[in-house]
XYZ file of N, CA and C in Angstrom:
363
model
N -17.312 86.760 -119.938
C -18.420 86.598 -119.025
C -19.129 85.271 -119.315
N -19.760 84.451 -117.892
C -20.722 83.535 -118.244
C -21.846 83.332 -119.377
N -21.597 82.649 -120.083
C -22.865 82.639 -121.345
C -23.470 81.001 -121.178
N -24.915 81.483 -121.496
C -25.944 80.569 -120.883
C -27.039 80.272 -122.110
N -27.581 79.143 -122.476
C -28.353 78.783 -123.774
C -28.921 78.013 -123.489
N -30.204 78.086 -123.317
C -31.399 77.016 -122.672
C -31.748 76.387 -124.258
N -32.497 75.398 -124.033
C -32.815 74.313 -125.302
C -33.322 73.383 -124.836
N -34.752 72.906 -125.229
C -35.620 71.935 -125.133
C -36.889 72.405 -124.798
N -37.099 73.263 -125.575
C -38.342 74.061 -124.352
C -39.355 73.206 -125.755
N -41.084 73.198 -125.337
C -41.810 73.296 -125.994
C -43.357 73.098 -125.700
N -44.182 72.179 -126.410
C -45.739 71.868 -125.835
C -45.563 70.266 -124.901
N -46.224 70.011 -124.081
C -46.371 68.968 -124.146
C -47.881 68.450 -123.152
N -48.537 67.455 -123.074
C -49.194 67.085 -122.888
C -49.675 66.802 -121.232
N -50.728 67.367 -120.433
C -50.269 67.227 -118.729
C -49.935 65.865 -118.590
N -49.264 65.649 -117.188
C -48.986 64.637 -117.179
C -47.567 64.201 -117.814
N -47.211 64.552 -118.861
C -45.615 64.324 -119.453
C -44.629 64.677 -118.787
N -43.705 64.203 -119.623
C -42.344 64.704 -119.342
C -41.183 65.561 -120.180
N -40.402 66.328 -120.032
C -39.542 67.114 -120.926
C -38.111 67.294 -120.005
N -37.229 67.549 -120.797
C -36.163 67.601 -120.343
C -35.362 68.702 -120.989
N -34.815 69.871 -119.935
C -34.288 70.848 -120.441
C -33.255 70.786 -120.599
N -32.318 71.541 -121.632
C -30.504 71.900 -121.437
C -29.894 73.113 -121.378
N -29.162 73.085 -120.868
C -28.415 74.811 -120.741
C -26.484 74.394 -121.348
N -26.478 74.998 -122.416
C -24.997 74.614 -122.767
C -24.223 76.224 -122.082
N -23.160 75.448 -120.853
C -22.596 76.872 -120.643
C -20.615 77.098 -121.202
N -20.950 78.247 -121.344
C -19.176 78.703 -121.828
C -18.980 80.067 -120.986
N -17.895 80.345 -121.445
C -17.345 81.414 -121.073
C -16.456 81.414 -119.319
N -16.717 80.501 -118.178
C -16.258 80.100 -117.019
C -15.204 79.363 -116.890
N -13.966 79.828 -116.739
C -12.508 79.179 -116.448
C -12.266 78.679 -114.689
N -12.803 78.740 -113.643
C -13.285 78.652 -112.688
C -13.674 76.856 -112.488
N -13.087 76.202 -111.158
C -13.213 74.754 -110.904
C -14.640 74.933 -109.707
N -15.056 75.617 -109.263
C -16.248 75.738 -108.094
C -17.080 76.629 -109.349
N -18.546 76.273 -108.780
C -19.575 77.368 -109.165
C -20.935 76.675 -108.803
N -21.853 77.371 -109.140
C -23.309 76.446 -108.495
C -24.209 76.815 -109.791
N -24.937 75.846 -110.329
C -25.581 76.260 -111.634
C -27.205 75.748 -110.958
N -28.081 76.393 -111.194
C -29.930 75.927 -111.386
C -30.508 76.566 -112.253
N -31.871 76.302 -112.318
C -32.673 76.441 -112.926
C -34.226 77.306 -112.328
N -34.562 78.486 -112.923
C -35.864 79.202 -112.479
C -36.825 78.893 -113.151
N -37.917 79.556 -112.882
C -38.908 79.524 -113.914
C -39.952 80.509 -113.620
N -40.562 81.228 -114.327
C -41.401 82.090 -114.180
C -42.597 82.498 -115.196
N -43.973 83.143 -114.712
C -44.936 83.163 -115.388
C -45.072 85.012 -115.704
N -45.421 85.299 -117.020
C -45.158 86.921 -117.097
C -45.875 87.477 -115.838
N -45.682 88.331 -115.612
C -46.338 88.957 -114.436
C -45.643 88.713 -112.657
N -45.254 87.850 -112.873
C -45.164 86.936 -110.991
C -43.559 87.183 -111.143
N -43.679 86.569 -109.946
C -41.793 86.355 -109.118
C -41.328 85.573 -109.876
N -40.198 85.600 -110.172
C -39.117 84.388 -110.800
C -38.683 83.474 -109.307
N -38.986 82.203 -109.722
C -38.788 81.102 -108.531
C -37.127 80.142 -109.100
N -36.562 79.768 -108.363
C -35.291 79.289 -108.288
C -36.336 77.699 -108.025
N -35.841 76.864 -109.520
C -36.849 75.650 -108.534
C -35.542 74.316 -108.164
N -34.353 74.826 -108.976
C -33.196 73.704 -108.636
C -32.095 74.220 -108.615
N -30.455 73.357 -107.838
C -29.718 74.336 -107.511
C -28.829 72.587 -107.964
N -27.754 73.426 -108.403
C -26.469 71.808 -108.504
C -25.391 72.889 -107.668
N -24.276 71.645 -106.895
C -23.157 72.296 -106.872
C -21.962 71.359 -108.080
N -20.984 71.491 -108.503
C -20.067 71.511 -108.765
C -19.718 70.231 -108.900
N -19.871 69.379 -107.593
C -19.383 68.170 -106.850
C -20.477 67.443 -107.277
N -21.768 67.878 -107.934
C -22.941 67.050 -108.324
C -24.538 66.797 -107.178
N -23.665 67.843 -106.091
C -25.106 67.625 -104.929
C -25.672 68.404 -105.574
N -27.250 68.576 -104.802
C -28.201 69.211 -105.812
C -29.598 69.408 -104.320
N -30.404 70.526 -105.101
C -31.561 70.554 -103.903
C -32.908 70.876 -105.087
N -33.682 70.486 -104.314
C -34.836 71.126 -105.878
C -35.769 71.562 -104.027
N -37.125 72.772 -104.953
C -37.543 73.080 -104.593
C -39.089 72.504 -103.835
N -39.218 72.834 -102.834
C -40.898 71.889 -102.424
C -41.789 71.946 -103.771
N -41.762 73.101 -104.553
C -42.722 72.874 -105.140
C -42.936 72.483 -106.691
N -41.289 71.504 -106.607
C -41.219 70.633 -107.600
C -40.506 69.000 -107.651
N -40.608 69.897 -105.874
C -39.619 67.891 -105.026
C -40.431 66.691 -105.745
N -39.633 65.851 -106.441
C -40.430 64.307 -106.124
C -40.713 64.251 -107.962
N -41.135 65.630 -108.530
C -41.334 65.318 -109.894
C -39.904 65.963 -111.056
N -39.172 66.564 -110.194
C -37.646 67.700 -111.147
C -36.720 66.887 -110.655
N -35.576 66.876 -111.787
C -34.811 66.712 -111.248
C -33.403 67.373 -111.921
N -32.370 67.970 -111.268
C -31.556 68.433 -111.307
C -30.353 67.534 -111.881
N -29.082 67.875 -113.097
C -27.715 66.898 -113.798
C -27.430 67.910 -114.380
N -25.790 67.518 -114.121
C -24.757 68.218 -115.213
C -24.135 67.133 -116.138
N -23.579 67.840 -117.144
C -22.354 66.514 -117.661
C -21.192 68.043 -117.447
N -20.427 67.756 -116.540
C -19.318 68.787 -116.748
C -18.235 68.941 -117.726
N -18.003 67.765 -117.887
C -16.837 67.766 -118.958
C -17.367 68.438 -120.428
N -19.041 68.306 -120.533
C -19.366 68.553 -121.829
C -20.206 70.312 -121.720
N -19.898 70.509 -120.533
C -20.318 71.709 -119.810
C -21.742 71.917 -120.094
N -22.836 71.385 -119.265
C -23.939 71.153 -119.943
C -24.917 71.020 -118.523
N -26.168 71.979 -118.719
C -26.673 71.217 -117.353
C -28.463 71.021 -118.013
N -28.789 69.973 -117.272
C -30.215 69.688 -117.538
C -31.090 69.535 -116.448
N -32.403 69.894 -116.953
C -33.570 69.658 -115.912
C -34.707 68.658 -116.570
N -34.962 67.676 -116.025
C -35.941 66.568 -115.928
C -36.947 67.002 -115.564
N -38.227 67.050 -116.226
C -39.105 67.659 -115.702
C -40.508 66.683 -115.585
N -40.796 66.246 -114.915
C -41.583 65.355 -114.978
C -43.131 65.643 -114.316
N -44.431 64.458 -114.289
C -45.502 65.198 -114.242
C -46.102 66.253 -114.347
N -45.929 66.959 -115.011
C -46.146 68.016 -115.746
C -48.022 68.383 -115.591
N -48.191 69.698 -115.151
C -49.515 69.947 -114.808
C -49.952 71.404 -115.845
N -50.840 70.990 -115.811
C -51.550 72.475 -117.116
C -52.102 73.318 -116.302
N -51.226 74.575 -116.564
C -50.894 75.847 -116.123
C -51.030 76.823 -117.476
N -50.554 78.142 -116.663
C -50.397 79.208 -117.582
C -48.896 78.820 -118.258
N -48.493 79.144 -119.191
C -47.491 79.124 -120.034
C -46.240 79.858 -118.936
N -45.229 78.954 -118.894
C -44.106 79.262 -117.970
C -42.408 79.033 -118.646
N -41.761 80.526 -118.159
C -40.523 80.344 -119.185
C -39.892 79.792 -117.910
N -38.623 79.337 -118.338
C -37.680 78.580 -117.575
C -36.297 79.204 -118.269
N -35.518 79.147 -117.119
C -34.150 79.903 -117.152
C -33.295 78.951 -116.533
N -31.861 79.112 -117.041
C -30.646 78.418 -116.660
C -29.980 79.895 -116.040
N -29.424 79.319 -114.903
C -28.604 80.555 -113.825
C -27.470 79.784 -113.146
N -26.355 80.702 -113.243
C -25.269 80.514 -112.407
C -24.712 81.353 -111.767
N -23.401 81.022 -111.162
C -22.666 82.159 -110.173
C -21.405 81.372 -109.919
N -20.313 82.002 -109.851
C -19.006 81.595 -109.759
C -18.482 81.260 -108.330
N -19.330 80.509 -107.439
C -19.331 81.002 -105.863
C -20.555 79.424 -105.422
N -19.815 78.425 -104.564
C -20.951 77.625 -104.665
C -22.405 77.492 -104.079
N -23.297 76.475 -104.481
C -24.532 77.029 -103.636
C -24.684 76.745 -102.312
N -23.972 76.638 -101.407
C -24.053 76.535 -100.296
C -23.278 77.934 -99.664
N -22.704 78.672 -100.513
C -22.130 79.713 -99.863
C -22.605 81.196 -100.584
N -23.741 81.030 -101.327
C -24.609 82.343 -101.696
C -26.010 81.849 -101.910
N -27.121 82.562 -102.031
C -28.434 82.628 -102.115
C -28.472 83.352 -104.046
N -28.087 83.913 -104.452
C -28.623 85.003 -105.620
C -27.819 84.356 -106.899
N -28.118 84.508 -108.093
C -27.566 83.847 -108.987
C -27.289 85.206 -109.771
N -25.991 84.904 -110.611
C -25.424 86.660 -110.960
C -25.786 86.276 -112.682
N -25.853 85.157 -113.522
C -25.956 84.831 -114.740
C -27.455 84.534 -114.793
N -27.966 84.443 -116.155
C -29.481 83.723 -116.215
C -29.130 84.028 -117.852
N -29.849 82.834 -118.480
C -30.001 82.778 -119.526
C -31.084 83.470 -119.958
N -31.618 84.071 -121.824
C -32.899 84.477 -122.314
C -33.949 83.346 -121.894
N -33.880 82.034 -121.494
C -35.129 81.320 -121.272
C -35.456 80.600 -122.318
N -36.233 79.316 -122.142
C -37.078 78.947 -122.972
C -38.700 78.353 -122.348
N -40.043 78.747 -123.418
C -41.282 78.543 -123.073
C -41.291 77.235 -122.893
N -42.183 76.915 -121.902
C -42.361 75.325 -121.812
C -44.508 75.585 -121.312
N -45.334 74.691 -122.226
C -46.971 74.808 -122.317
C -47.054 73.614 -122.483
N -48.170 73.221 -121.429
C -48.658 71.923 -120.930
C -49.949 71.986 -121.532
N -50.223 70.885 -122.144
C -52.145 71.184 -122.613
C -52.886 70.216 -121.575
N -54.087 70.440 -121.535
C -55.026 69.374 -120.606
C -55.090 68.362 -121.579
């Protein structure tokens, strides 16, 4: 089965920047669509970026302009750029995939345990 390992999570300062990684294994499969969620305890889990395969990519309105979505495939690896960074409640972030690309499903069947990411003023 898909196995998923987020890494880079931590504090950082509003206004900054951080950059996440998800090292994936376990997928013998040449198509698949990998993104990234994020969620606050309590609330909806939001899908805020989506890659396909081929390297297209979509991020969400309500992180257009400051996220940005990369793989390195060969090193099977995907990252999120996270930039301007605003002080909020403490928000985990998840790496998700699916064997099926993103233009031809909505739901992600993998998700990693997450890592915290806290912005200070």
């Amino acid at each position: 089965q898909v196995n998923l390992a987020e890494s880079g999570g931590g504090s950082v300062q509003a206004g900054g920047s951080l950059r996440l990684s998800c090292s994936v294994s376990g997928y013998t499969g040449s198509s698949f669509c990998m993104g990234w969620g994020r969620q606050v305890l309590g609330e909806e889990r939001e899908v805020v970026a989506q890659i396909e395969s081929d390297g297209r990519s979509s991020i969400a309105d309500s992180v257009k302009g400051r996220f940005r979505i990369s793989q390195d495939n060969e090193k099977k690896t995907l990252f999120l750029e996270m930039g301007s960074l605003k002080h909020e409640a403490t928000v985990r972030y998840y790496c998700a995939a699916r064997a099926v690309p993103c233009a031809y499903g909505n739901t992600f069947k993998f998700w990693g345990q997450g890592v915290q990411v806290t912005v200070s003023a």
